[in-house]
Structure formats: structure tokens, C-alpha cells
mmCIF file of C-alpha atoms in Angstrom:
data_model
loop_
_atom_site.group_PDB
_atom_site.id
_atom_site.type_symbol
_atom_site.label_atom_id
_atom_site.label_comp_id
_atom_site.label_asym_id
_atom_site.label_seq_id
_atom_site.Cartn_x
_atom_site.Cartn_y
_atom_site.Cartn_z
ATOM 1 C CA UNK A 238 22.015 6.383 29.552
ATOM 2 C CA UNK A 239 19.309 7.613 27.269
ATOM 3 C CA UNK A 240 16.250 5.734 26.175
ATOM 4 C CA UNK A 241 16.642 3.826 22.952
ATOM 5 C CA UNK A 242 16.357 5.979 19.845
ATOM 6 C CA UNK A 243 13.487 5.086 17.534
ATOM 7 C CA UNK A 244 13.814 4.522 13.796
ATOM 8 C CA UNK A 245 10.819 4.624 11.431
ATOM 9 C CA UNK A 246 11.187 1.833 8.864
ATOM 10 C CA UNK A 247 9.705 3.067 5.579
ATOM 11 C CA UNK A 248 9.495 1.095 2.361
ATOM 12 C CA UNK A 249 7.431 -1.091 0.057
ATOM 13 C CA UNK A 250 8.372 -3.974 2.360
ATOM 14 C CA UNK A 251 4.815 -3.708 3.735
ATOM 15 C CA UNK A 252 3.528 -5.080 0.418
ATOM 16 C CA UNK A 253 5.588 -8.280 0.591
ATOM 17 C CA UNK A 254 3.766 -11.545 1.238
ATOM 18 C CA UNK A 255 6.124 -12.032 4.216
ATOM 19 C CA UNK A 256 6.012 -8.395 5.310
ATOM 20 C CA UNK A 257 5.858 -9.334 8.982
ATOM 21 C CA UNK A 258 9.016 -11.437 8.644
ATOM 22 C CA UNK A 259 10.938 -8.647 6.940
ATOM 23 C CA UNK A 260 9.653 -6.194 9.550
ATOM 24 C CA UNK A 261 10.853 -8.482 12.322
ATOM 25 C CA UNK A 262 14.281 -8.837 10.658
ATOM 26 C CA UNK A 263 14.598 -5.068 10.375
ATOM 27 C CA UNK A 264 13.577 -4.569 13.995
ATOM 28 C CA UNK A 265 16.134 -7.190 15.110
ATOM 29 C CA UNK A 266 18.896 -5.416 13.167
ATOM 30 C CA UNK A 267 17.878 -2.200 14.943
ATOM 31 C CA UNK A 268 17.831 -3.880 18.352
ATOM 32 C CA UNK A 269 21.321 -5.304 17.754
ATOM 33 C CA UNK A 270 22.511 -1.685 17.592
ATOM 34 C CA UNK A 271 20.525 -0.398 20.549
ATOM 35 C CA UNK A 272 17.840 1.149 18.335
ATOM 36 C CA UNK A 273 14.074 0.577 18.335
ATOM 37 C CA UNK A 274 12.604 -0.024 14.887
ATOM 38 C CA UNK A 275 9.061 1.188 14.168
ATOM 39 C CA UNK A 276 7.483 -0.810 11.328
ATOM 40 C CA UNK A 277 4.557 0.910 9.570
ATOM 41 C CA UNK A 278 1.053 0.000 10.572
ATOM 42 C CA UNK A 279 -0.085 -2.742 8.264
ATOM 43 C CA UNK A 280 -3.366 -3.785 6.724
ATOM 44 C CA UNK A 281 -4.212 -6.075 9.629
ATOM 45 C CA UNK A 282 -5.532 -3.011 11.435
ATOM 46 C CA UNK A 283 -9.105 -3.261 12.724
ATOM 47 C CA UNK A 284 -10.760 0.118 12.301
ATOM 48 C CA UNK A 285 -13.787 0.956 14.410
ATOM 49 C CA UNK A 286 -16.956 0.608 12.433
ATOM 50 C CA UNK A 287 -17.452 3.671 10.243
ATOM 51 C CA UNK A 288 -13.752 4.499 9.997
ATOM 52 C CA UNK A 289 -12.063 4.151 6.623
ATOM 53 C CA UNK A 290 -9.230 1.632 6.890
ATOM 54 C CA UNK A 291 -6.959 3.627 4.578
ATOM 55 C CA UNK A 292 -7.406 6.722 6.733
ATOM 56 C CA UNK A 293 -6.753 4.744 9.917
ATOM 57 C CA UNK A 294 -3.486 3.409 8.448
ATOM 58 C CA UNK A 295 -2.505 6.858 7.177
ATOM 59 C CA UNK A 296 -2.979 8.488 10.563
ATOM 60 C CA UNK A 297 -1.126 5.679 12.354
ATOM 61 C CA UNK A 298 1.840 5.967 9.972
ATOM 62 C CA UNK A 299 1.999 9.747 10.258
ATOM 63 C CA UNK A 300 1.835 9.567 14.059
ATOM 64 C CA UNK A 301 4.625 6.978 14.025
ATOM 65 C CA UNK A 302 6.809 9.207 11.820
ATOM 66 C CA UNK A 303 6.210 12.159 14.127
ATOM 67 C CA UNK A 304 7.307 10.064 17.104
ATOM 68 C CA UNK A 305 10.523 8.826 15.451
ATOM 69 C CA UNK A 306 14.048 10.069 16.141
ATOM 70 C CA UNK A 307 15.314 8.772 12.777
ATOM 71 C CA UNK A 308 13.882 7.247 9.624
ATOM 72 C CA UNK A 309 15.291 4.766 7.102
ATOM 73 C CA UNK A 310 13.746 4.594 3.624
ATOM 74 C CA UNK A 311 13.816 1.644 1.240
ATOM 75 C CA UNK A 312 13.958 3.488 -2.088
ATOM 76 C CA UNK A 313 14.307 0.395 -4.281
ATOM 77 C CA UNK A 314 12.329 0.960 -7.517
ATOM 78 C CA UNK A 315 8.736 -0.212 -7.248
ATOM 79 C CA UNK A 316 6.328 -0.779 -10.176
ATOM 80 C CA UNK A 317 8.401 1.404 -12.482
ATOM 81 C CA UNK A 318 11.716 3.240 -12.593
ATOM 82 C CA UNK A 319 11.173 5.116 -9.325
ATOM 83 C CA UNK A 320 10.651 4.421 -5.621
ATOM 84 C CA UNK A 321 7.310 3.552 -4.000
ATOM 85 C CA UNK A 322 5.211 6.723 -3.758
ATOM 86 C CA UNK A 323 3.978 5.884 -0.244
ATOM 87 C CA UNK A 324 7.578 5.740 0.923
ATOM 88 C CA UNK A 325 8.422 8.978 -0.870
ATOM 89 C CA UNK A 326 5.427 10.744 0.694
ATOM 90 C CA UNK A 327 6.769 9.735 4.096
ATOM 91 C CA UNK A 328 10.256 10.943 3.148
ATOM 92 C CA UNK A 329 8.970 14.408 2.275
ATOM 93 C CA UNK A 330 6.905 14.458 5.453
ATOM 94 C CA UNK A 331 9.843 13.412 7.657
ATOM 95 C CA UNK A 332 12.211 15.899 5.983
ATOM 96 C CA UNK A 333 9.866 18.813 6.612
ATOM 97 C CA UNK A 334 9.758 17.818 10.290
ATOM 98 C CA UNK A 335 13.573 17.833 10.419
ATOM 99 C CA UNK A 336 13.865 14.128 11.203
ATOM 100 C CA UNK A 337 17.316 12.784 10.189
ATOM 101 C CA UNK A 338 16.658 10.506 7.181
ATOM 102 C CA UNK A 339 18.728 7.704 5.672
ATOM 103 C CA UNK A 340 17.946 5.821 2.483
ATOM 104 C CA UNK A 341 18.986 2.835 0.424
ATOM 105 C CA UNK A 342 18.172 1.342 -2.954
ATOM 106 C CA UNK A 343 18.761 -2.235 -4.035
ATOM 107 C CA UNK A 344 19.125 -1.078 -7.650
ATOM 108 C CA UNK A 345 22.449 0.740 -8.064
ATOM 109 C CA UNK A 346 21.699 2.070 -11.561
ATOM 110 C CA UNK A 347 20.900 5.727 -12.170
ATOM 111 C CA UNK A 348 17.411 6.952 -13.055
ATOM 112 C CA UNK A 349 18.164 7.635 -16.714
ATOM 113 C CA UNK A 350 19.516 4.145 -17.301
ATOM 114 C CA UNK A 351 16.525 2.601 -15.568
ATOM 115 C CA UNK A 352 13.968 4.687 -17.495
ATOM 116 C CA UNK A 353 15.565 3.250 -20.651
ATOM 117 C CA UNK A 354 14.693 -0.275 -19.526
ATOM 118 C CA UNK A 355 10.980 0.635 -19.441
ATOM 119 C CA UNK A 356 10.688 2.048 -22.940
ATOM 120 C CA UNK A 357 12.203 4.353 -25.501
ATOM 121 C CA UNK A 358 14.915 6.733 -24.297
ATOM 122 C CA UNK A 359 16.204 9.249 -26.826
ATOM 123 C CA UNK A 360 18.734 12.072 -26.785
ATOM 124 C CA UNK A 361 17.244 15.450 -27.627
ATOM 125 C CA UNK A 362 18.819 18.367 -29.475
ATOM 126 C CA UNK A 363 19.903 20.114 -26.270
ATOM 127 C CA UNK A 364 21.911 17.151 -24.964
ATOM 128 C CA UNK A 365 19.092 16.041 -22.669
ATOM 129 C CA UNK A 366 17.037 12.875 -22.707
ATOM 130 C CA UNK A 367 13.385 12.140 -23.523
ATOM 131 C CA UNK A 368 11.311 9.132 -22.458
ATOM 132 C CA UNK A 369 8.692 7.159 -24.408
ATOM 133 C CA UNK A 370 6.083 9.932 -24.041
ATOM 134 C CA UNK A 371 8.584 12.721 -24.816
ATOM 135 C CA UNK A 372 8.971 13.789 -21.188
ATOM 136 C CA UNK A 373 12.397 15.033 -20.057
ATOM 137 C CA UNK A 374 14.508 12.488 -18.158
ATOM 138 C CA UNK A 375 16.846 13.823 -15.486
ATOM 139 C CA UNK A 376 20.492 12.905 -16.038
ATOM 140 C CA UNK A 377 22.297 13.756 -12.813
ATOM 141 C CA UNK A 378 23.549 10.222 -12.162
ATOM 142 C CA UNK A 379 21.064 10.098 -9.301
ATOM 143 C CA UNK A 380 19.200 7.043 -8.073
ATOM 144 C CA UNK A 381 15.852 8.759 -8.598
ATOM 145 C CA UNK A 382 14.103 12.114 -9.090
ATOM 146 C CA UNK A 383 16.337 14.943 -7.882
ATOM 147 C CA UNK A 384 13.930 15.875 -5.090
ATOM 148 C CA UNK A 385 14.744 12.524 -3.511
ATOM 149 C CA UNK A 386 18.509 12.363 -4.079
ATOM 150 C CA UNK A 387 19.181 16.031 -3.317
ATOM 151 C CA UNK A 388 17.160 15.706 -0.141
ATOM 152 C CA UNK A 389 19.735 13.185 1.068
ATOM 153 C CA UNK A 390 22.751 14.939 -0.478
ATOM 154 C CA UNK A 391 21.981 18.226 1.255
ATOM 155 C CA UNK A 392 21.672 16.404 4.588
ATOM 156 C CA UNK A 393 25.099 14.774 4.172
ATOM 157 C CA UNK A 394 23.905 11.158 3.933
ATOM 158 C CA UNK A 395 23.626 10.142 0.259
ATOM 159 C CA UNK A 396 21.425 7.207 -0.742
ATOM 160 C CA UNK A 397 23.210 3.850 -0.292
ATOM 161 C CA UNK A 398 23.020 2.105 -3.693
ATOM 162 C CA UNK A 399 23.721 -1.614 -4.065
ATOM 163 C CA UNK A 400 23.276 -4.092 -6.893
ATOM 164 C CA UNK A 401 21.091 -6.950 -5.695
ATOM 165 C CA UNK A 402 19.763 -9.940 -7.689
ATOM 166 C CA UNK A 403 16.107 -9.604 -8.643
ATOM 167 C CA UNK A 404 15.085 -12.481 -6.402
ATOM 168 C CA UNK A 405 16.329 -10.568 -3.348
ATOM 169 C CA UNK A 406 15.387 -7.091 -4.566
ATOM 170 C CA UNK A 407 13.028 -6.306 -1.698
ATOM 171 C CA UNK A 408 14.525 -8.517 1.003
ATOM 172 C CA UNK A 409 18.302 -7.903 0.858
ATOM 173 C CA UNK A 410 19.100 -5.754 3.899
ATOM 174 C CA UNK A 411 22.769 -4.786 3.307
ATOM 175 C CA UNK A 412 21.762 -1.257 2.358
ATOM 176 C CA UNK A 413 19.424 -1.128 5.331
ATOM 177 C CA UNK A 414 22.247 -2.156 7.653
ATOM 178 C CA UNK A 415 24.531 0.501 6.144
ATOM 179 C CA UNK A 416 21.864 3.077 7.030
ATOM 180 C CA UNK A 417 21.680 1.805 10.604
ATOM 181 C CA UNK A 418 25.482 2.043 10.859
ATOM 182 C CA UNK A 419 25.229 5.655 9.684
ATOM 183 C CA UNK A 420 22.693 6.331 12.441
ATOM 184 C CA UNK A 421 24.978 4.749 15.038
ATOM 185 C CA UNK A 422 27.909 6.851 13.795
ATOM 186 C CA UNK A 423 25.692 9.945 13.884
ATOM 187 C CA UNK A 424 24.636 9.358 17.477
ATOM 188 C CA UNK A 425 28.231 8.637 18.562
ATOM 189 C CA UNK A 426 29.486 11.803 16.886
ATOM 190 C CA UNK A 427 26.816 14.098 18.274
ATOM 191 C CA UNK A 428 26.052 12.257 21.540
ATOM 192 C CA UNK A 429 22.462 13.479 21.692
ATOM 193 C CA UNK A 430 20.616 12.549 24.883
ATOM 194 C CA UNK A 431 17.392 13.045 23.076
ATOM 195 C CA UNK A 432 16.772 14.263 19.569
ATOM 196 C CA UNK A 433 15.420 17.798 19.737
ATOM 197 C CA UNK A 434 13.884 19.237 16.609
ATOM 198 C CA UNK A 435 12.895 22.765 15.751
ATOM 199 C CA UNK B 196 -7.710 43.821 0.930
ATOM 200 C CA UNK B 197 -5.027 41.224 1.445
ATOM 201 C CA UNK B 198 -2.088 40.508 -0.766
ATOM 202 C CA UNK B 199 -2.652 37.819 -3.342
ATOM 203 C CA UNK B 200 -2.406 34.276 -1.960
ATOM 204 C CA UNK B 201 0.337 32.155 -3.479
ATOM 205 C CA UNK B 202 -0.171 28.648 -4.860
ATOM 206 C CA UNK B 203 2.716 26.226 -5.426
ATOM 207 C CA UNK B 204 2.146 24.378 -8.710
ATOM 208 C CA UNK B 205 3.539 20.850 -8.320
ATOM 209 C CA UNK B 206 3.539 18.163 -10.986
ATOM 210 C CA UNK B 207 5.441 16.354 -13.698
ATOM 211 C CA UNK B 208 4.496 19.278 -15.948
ATOM 212 C CA UNK B 209 8.111 20.442 -15.528
ATOM 213 C CA UNK B 210 9.218 17.486 -17.676
ATOM 214 C CA UNK B 211 7.045 18.460 -20.672
ATOM 215 C CA UNK B 212 8.783 19.780 -23.773
ATOM 216 C CA UNK B 213 6.543 22.848 -23.478
ATOM 217 C CA UNK B 214 6.818 23.083 -19.679
ATOM 218 C CA UNK B 215 7.105 26.865 -19.780
ATOM 219 C CA UNK B 216 3.864 27.124 -21.764
ATOM 220 C CA UNK B 217 1.973 24.893 -19.348
ATOM 221 C CA UNK B 218 3.445 26.836 -16.432
ATOM 222 C CA UNK B 219 2.283 30.091 -17.989
ATOM 223 C CA UNK B 220 -1.232 28.667 -18.565
ATOM 224 C CA UNK B 221 -1.437 27.536 -14.931
ATOM 225 C CA UNK B 222 -0.236 30.915 -13.684
ATOM 226 C CA UNK B 223 -2.826 32.676 -15.871
ATOM 227 C CA UNK B 224 -5.608 30.483 -14.459
ATOM 228 C CA UNK B 225 -4.420 31.440 -10.969
ATOM 229 C CA UNK B 226 -4.279 35.130 -11.836
ATOM 230 C CA UNK B 227 -7.843 35.007 -13.203
ATOM 231 C CA UNK B 228 -8.917 34.046 -9.666
ATOM 232 C CA UNK B 229 -6.755 36.570 -7.822
ATOM 233 C CA UNK B 230 -4.119 33.967 -6.944
ATOM 234 C CA UNK B 231 -0.386 33.976 -7.662
ATOM 235 C CA UNK B 232 0.933 30.698 -9.095
ATOM 236 C CA UNK B 233 4.470 29.616 -8.235
ATOM 237 C CA UNK B 234 5.864 27.266 -10.894
ATOM 238 C CA UNK B 235 8.770 25.065 -9.753
ATOM 239 C CA UNK B 236 12.290 26.088 -10.568
ATOM 240 C CA UNK B 237 13.211 24.397 -13.780
ATOM 241 C CA UNK B 238 16.398 23.022 -15.277
ATOM 242 C CA UNK B 239 17.273 26.319 -16.920
ATOM 243 C CA UNK B 240 18.777 27.402 -13.594
ATOM 244 C CA UNK B 241 22.376 28.573 -13.721
ATOM 245 C CA UNK B 242 24.144 27.373 -10.594
ATOM 246 C CA UNK B 243 27.268 29.149 -9.442
ATOM 247 C CA UNK B 244 30.351 27.186 -10.341
ATOM 248 C CA UNK B 245 30.858 24.370 -7.863
ATOM 249 C CA UNK B 246 27.196 24.052 -6.954
ATOM 250 C CA UNK B 247 25.358 20.893 -7.972
ATOM 251 C CA UNK B 248 22.455 21.819 -10.230
ATOM 252 C CA UNK B 249 20.165 19.186 -8.707
ATOM 253 C CA UNK B 250 20.797 20.565 -5.219
ATOM 254 C CA UNK B 251 20.219 24.142 -6.406
ATOM 255 C CA UNK B 252 16.855 23.115 -7.903
ATOM 256 C CA UNK B 253 15.916 21.126 -4.791
ATOM 257 C CA UNK B 254 16.592 24.046 -2.466
ATOM 258 C CA UNK B 255 14.735 26.486 -4.701
ATOM 259 C CA UNK B 256 11.677 24.199 -4.836
ATOM 260 C CA UNK B 257 11.657 23.620 -1.085
ATOM 261 C CA UNK B 258 11.983 27.358 -0.419
ATOM 262 C CA UNK B 259 9.104 27.999 -2.819
ATOM 263 C CA UNK B 260 6.905 25.432 -1.056
ATOM 264 C CA UNK B 261 7.697 26.986 2.320
ATOM 265 C CA UNK B 262 6.659 30.394 1.003
ATOM 266 C CA UNK B 263 3.342 29.161 -0.445
ATOM 267 C CA UNK B 264 -0.106 29.670 1.081
ATOM 268 C CA UNK B 265 -1.568 26.734 -0.891
ATOM 269 C CA UNK B 266 -0.318 23.964 -3.150
ATOM 270 C CA UNK B 267 -1.917 22.130 -6.082
ATOM 271 C CA UNK B 268 -0.524 18.740 -7.098
ATOM 272 C CA UNK B 269 -0.793 17.102 -10.513
ATOM 273 C CA UNK B 270 -1.020 13.440 -9.463
ATOM 274 C CA UNK B 271 -1.565 12.027 -12.954
ATOM 275 C CA UNK B 272 0.289 8.679 -13.217
ATOM 276 C CA UNK B 273 3.844 9.096 -14.462
ATOM 277 C CA UNK B 274 6.108 6.300 -15.774
ATOM 278 C CA UNK B 275 4.022 3.622 -14.100
ATOM 279 C CA UNK B 276 0.759 3.206 -12.194
ATOM 280 C CA UNK B 277 1.518 5.944 -9.634
ATOM 281 C CA UNK B 278 2.169 9.676 -9.503
ATOM 282 C CA UNK B 279 5.537 11.338 -10.120
ATOM 283 C CA UNK B 280 7.752 10.786 -7.062
ATOM 284 C CA UNK B 281 9.111 14.334 -7.130
ATOM 285 C CA UNK B 282 5.564 15.637 -6.869
ATOM 286 C CA UNK B 283 4.751 13.184 -4.082
ATOM 287 C CA UNK B 284 7.870 14.201 -2.134
ATOM 288 C CA UNK B 285 6.638 17.784 -2.294
ATOM 289 C CA UNK B 286 3.159 16.710 -1.180
ATOM 290 C CA UNK B 287 4.522 15.020 1.943
ATOM 291 C CA UNK B 288 6.710 18.037 2.615
ATOM 292 C CA UNK B 289 3.842 20.523 2.226
ATOM 293 C CA UNK B 290 1.493 18.411 4.380
ATOM 294 C CA UNK B 291 3.960 18.269 7.252
ATOM 295 C CA UNK B 292 4.195 22.071 7.102
ATOM 296 C CA UNK B 293 0.397 22.313 7.314
ATOM 297 C CA UNK B 294 -0.009 23.935 3.900
ATOM 298 C CA UNK B 295 -3.536 23.355 2.507
ATOM 299 C CA UNK B 296 -3.088 20.953 -0.409
ATOM 300 C CA UNK B 297 -5.318 20.187 -3.390
ATOM 301 C CA UNK B 298 -4.729 17.481 -5.980
ATOM 302 C CA UNK B 299 -5.951 16.197 -9.318
ATOM 303 C CA UNK B 300 -5.337 13.235 -11.563
ATOM 304 C CA UNK B 301 -6.102 13.019 -15.269
ATOM 305 C CA UNK B 302 -6.568 9.233 -14.954
ATOM 306 C CA UNK B 303 -9.840 8.535 -13.129
ATOM 307 C CA UNK B 304 -9.197 4.806 -12.653
ATOM 308 C CA UNK B 305 -8.297 3.360 -9.282
ATOM 309 C CA UNK B 306 -4.815 2.094 -8.441
ATOM 310 C CA UNK B 307 -5.698 -1.595 -8.569
ATOM 311 C CA UNK B 308 -7.189 -1.306 -12.045
ATOM 312 C CA UNK B 309 -4.180 0.615 -13.283
ATOM 313 C CA UNK B 310 -1.643 -1.812 -11.786
ATOM 314 C CA UNK B 311 -3.423 -4.495 -13.831
ATOM 315 C CA UNK B 312 -2.612 -2.632 -17.049
ATOM 316 C CA UNK B 313 1.127 -2.885 -16.302
ATOM 317 C CA UNK B 314 1.308 -6.639 -15.737
ATOM 318 C CA UNK B 315 -0.237 -9.596 -14.009
ATOM 319 C CA UNK B 316 -2.821 -8.864 -11.303
ATOM 320 C CA UNK B 317 -4.130 -11.856 -9.378
ATOM 321 C CA UNK B 318 -6.558 -12.365 -6.511
ATOM 322 C CA UNK B 319 -4.981 -14.014 -3.482
ATOM 323 C CA UNK B 320 -6.532 -16.450 -1.003
ATOM 324 C CA UNK B 321 -7.416 -13.693 1.474
ATOM 325 C CA UNK B 322 -9.456 -11.676 -1.018
ATOM 326 C CA UNK B 323 -6.608 -9.284 -1.693
ATOM 327 C CA UNK B 324 -4.659 -8.648 -4.879
ATOM 328 C CA UNK B 325 -1.082 -9.407 -5.937
ATOM 329 C CA UNK B 326 0.944 -7.752 -8.711
ATOM 330 C CA UNK B 327 3.404 -9.294 -11.187
ATOM 331 C CA UNK B 328 6.128 -9.659 -8.510
ATOM 332 C CA UNK B 329 3.687 -10.960 -5.863
ATOM 333 C CA UNK B 330 3.494 -7.665 -3.976
ATOM 334 C CA UNK B 331 0.172 -6.725 -2.373
ATOM 335 C CA UNK B 332 -1.945 -4.235 -4.328
ATOM 336 C CA UNK B 333 -4.129 -1.863 -2.326
ATOM 337 C CA UNK B 334 -7.821 -2.059 -3.180
ATOM 338 C CA UNK B 335 -9.447 0.950 -1.538
ATOM 339 C CA UNK B 336 -10.790 2.417 -4.780
ATOM 340 C CA UNK B 337 -8.195 5.155 -4.363
ATOM 341 C CA UNK B 338 -6.385 6.988 -7.135
ATOM 342 C CA UNK B 339 -2.995 5.966 -5.738
ATOM 343 C CA UNK B 340 -1.168 4.672 -2.651
ATOM 344 C CA UNK B 341 -3.253 5.272 0.479
ATOM 345 C CA UNK B 342 -0.699 7.691 1.914
ATOM 346 C CA UNK B 343 -1.550 10.014 -0.963
ATOM 347 C CA UNK B 344 -5.341 9.628 -1.076
ATOM 348 C CA UNK B 345 -5.856 9.554 2.688
ATOM 349 C CA UNK B 346 -3.712 12.654 3.011
ATOM 350 C CA UNK B 347 -6.330 14.495 0.937
ATOM 351 C CA UNK B 348 -9.346 12.690 2.419
ATOM 352 C CA UNK B 349 -8.388 13.611 5.982
ATOM 353 C CA UNK B 350 -8.002 17.247 4.949
ATOM 354 C CA UNK B 351 -11.485 17.335 3.413
ATOM 355 C CA UNK B 352 -10.435 17.881 -0.209
ATOM 356 C CA UNK B 353 -10.344 14.524 -2.044
ATOM 357 C CA UNK B 354 -8.297 14.155 -5.211
ATOM 358 C CA UNK B 355 -10.158 15.410 -8.292
ATOM 359 C CA UNK B 356 -10.174 12.502 -10.775
ATOM 360 C CA UNK B 357 -11.021 13.008 -14.454
ATOM 361 C CA UNK B 358 -10.777 10.804 -17.530
ATOM 362 C CA UNK B 359 -8.651 12.556 -20.130
ATOM 363 C CA UNK B 360 -7.519 11.274 -23.562
ATOM 364 C CA UNK B 361 -3.890 10.148 -23.604
ATOM 365 C CA UNK B 362 -2.865 12.938 -25.944
ATOM 366 C CA UNK B 363 -3.911 15.515 -23.327
ATOM 367 C CA UNK B 364 -2.914 13.500 -20.258
ATOM 368 C CA UNK B 365 -0.414 16.032 -18.944
ATOM 369 C CA UNK B 366 -1.865 19.206 -20.423
ATOM 370 C CA UNK B 367 -5.624 19.049 -19.686
ATOM 371 C CA UNK B 368 -6.224 21.540 -16.879
ATOM 372 C CA UNK B 369 -9.869 20.876 -15.912
ATOM 373 C CA UNK B 370 -8.773 19.097 -12.738
ATOM 374 C CA UNK B 371 -6.325 21.890 -12.038
ATOM 375 C CA UNK B 372 -9.082 24.472 -12.381
ATOM 376 C CA UNK B 373 -11.325 22.474 -10.039
ATOM 377 C CA UNK B 374 -8.531 22.664 -7.452
ATOM 378 C CA UNK B 375 -8.262 26.427 -7.899
ATOM 379 C CA UNK B 376 -12.032 26.743 -7.437
ATOM 380 C CA UNK B 377 -11.704 24.771 -4.190
ATOM 381 C CA UNK B 378 -9.035 27.211 -3.028
ATOM 382 C CA UNK B 379 -11.260 30.176 -3.876
ATOM 383 C CA UNK B 380 -14.166 28.570 -1.995
ATOM 384 C CA UNK B 381 -11.850 27.889 0.946
ATOM 385 C CA UNK B 382 -10.664 31.477 1.142
ATOM 386 C CA UNK B 383 -14.231 32.816 0.831
ATOM 387 C CA UNK B 384 -15.466 30.515 3.600
ATOM 388 C CA UNK B 385 -12.656 31.255 6.041
ATOM 389 C CA UNK B 386 -11.832 34.825 4.930
ATOM 390 C CA UNK B 387 -8.196 34.596 6.031
ATOM 391 C CA UNK B 388 -6.258 37.852 5.778
ATOM 392 C CA UNK B 389 -3.100 35.867 5.701
ATOM 393 C CA UNK B 390 -2.579 32.135 6.052
ATOM 394 C CA UNK B 391 -1.101 31.453 9.472
ATOM 395 C CA UNK B 392 0.357 28.022 10.078
ATOM 396 C CA UNK B 393 1.414 26.312 13.260
#
């Protein structure tokens, strides 16, 4: 028997009014599969006097990522056509450390389609697409910027994309559960006693 | 004499219609300071048949980041109140590798103020702020999500924030030049012959 594998739970979930409830639900879904969920440090932290709260939270989150065997990212669009930048920062960080990453989005549409819902989207002369400020719009059928999607594609675990009603956009956990199942399958296939990273 | 230090040039600049021109300007500003700018692989790449273009670009960008001594990030808001997610992915990736990172934004306002320009922003009972979908809005006076700002603050090189007219939002390079000056000062202070990372 090995100790329980840990899973860092990244996403804009921390900004929900009931963030603690969603965190507890995610941790319970982990526990049901023999995994230990690590929910990001939240704003209830009490920094020592003189410490900047944002820096305290940053360091706690980074330390938690470094300690994790796996990470699951909620890449549902947040305040625009793309994922939450805090979550994406953590994705890049975890990838560079070689941590196996899994991701889901509760908006199944591709980036180009979604950019069109935020403003003008026009075809250009070369067969590409331009947004409202004439910036090029990627058209790979991806969920988001290619750095995000290709990061998952190259690792063999594409982003899980579901269509979820707006009312449940940040609380529906089907995609999250699919990611946990992928982790369970991964551990069964490779039978690691302990994740060892380069 | 050491070889020229390399600087990875991250930002949504790659989506500009005149991306190549902006890339050339950034590289020239690097060269004027004895630095070699590395502009991200763009969509003109010709993948071998069977290769996914997005994956080819992803791998080329990641390899370029890994080879860089420094990185400068254009964190100007992109399609919403926050920075471009591709750029932020690269920031997290570079940070985890220990690459010294410098960043600038051509919108000097803080995140909370900017979120308010995209929709409802309301004070909540605890003295915090809520956005149009009732998600918590950080209020640290930061340029963006705390994971981004604190990443720079902890490294001793805060994000350079300038106010730039909308017409020049993605092409004004004063903030970029300030980042290059910080790199030059850094190399003069530490006199590295070659950047060695853990």
C-alpha cells in the first residue's frame, strides 16, 4: 500500500461565494477514489503583521503545487473567452515541474466561437480570423489558447469539454470527476508507489 | 566577455496584424543593450504532414523558454480584464524553471477597477467585491490576479504599469524598455558569466 496520492485542485472555484462548499465537494470526490485533494489557500489566511496577504497566498499555493502528485484544472472561461489567469499560471508552473495535469471546461465551445460572442469576429484575407481590436484569433478547434490545449494534448490527456447550463457553470463537477477517473486509470496502469519527477 | 544573454519575448504581440514588425522592434531594443531577443514561434510555421500545428508551435515556444536566460512578459489586458492566457501560461512555466522574469502592462489600473469596466461590480457585506456573476474580485491594488503580481513581487521586480492610449495599447514599448533596463541592471549587479539555474 502506498500513501494516498495528492491532487492539487486549481480553478476559479476559489472566487465563488460558496468556495468552501465546492472545495469540500471536490475533496470528497477525491477521497471516494482514494485520492487526497488539496484546495488552494484561500483569502481567509491570516498573514503575520507586515506580510502582504497576496504574497502569503501565492507562496502557499506554489508550495502546495510543488507537493502535489497530480493537478486538476478548472479551465471554464472566466471574465472573458478564456480561462482564469491564476489557474493558467498554476498550469504552466505545474507543467514545468513535470506534474501530471488534467483539465476540464464547462463550456464545450471552441475559442474562436466564444470570442465571437464577446464582440466582432471577422474573416481576414488569409482565411484567418480577427477579433474586435483586429487581433488574430486562433482557429484550431481548441478550448482555449494553444499553449493551454497543446499542453494537455502533448501529455496524452486532452481537456474534458462539457456543455453546462450557465447557472451551474462553475459548480458542475462532471468534468472534474472525469479528470479524477483519468488519474485513477493512470495510477492503475503505471502502478507507481510514489510519483517520482525529474 | 560572455555570449549575449537571451530574452524570451512573451505577449499577445504575436496576435497583432504587424506581429513581425513588433517582434523586430523588440529584438532591436534588446540588441541595443547587448541582449538577444527570442520572439515566439508564430503561425507561419510549416509542420511536417501529420503534425498538429498547435502542438508544433507549443513545443517550439516551450523549447525557446527553456533556452532563455531571461523572459519579459507583456501583461497588458487582452480580451477581458486580465492578461493573455498564453502569456500567463509561459510565465508560470518560466517561473517554475527559475528563469528571471520581468513584466509590463500598458494599462496602469488595478484589477478591481478594470473588472468594473466590464460589468457590475458590487461591494459585499464583508468589505470585499463581487463581479457580475457574483464571483469575488481581488482588491490588492494589483495589476492582475495575485498569482501573477505576487510572482513578480516575490522576485523583487514588480510589474511595470503605464497608462497608454488605446490606439497604442499593444505597440507602446516604454514598459518593455523598462524591463530591459532592469535586466541590464541585474546583469551589471550580479555580473553572471552565464545564467546557472537549479
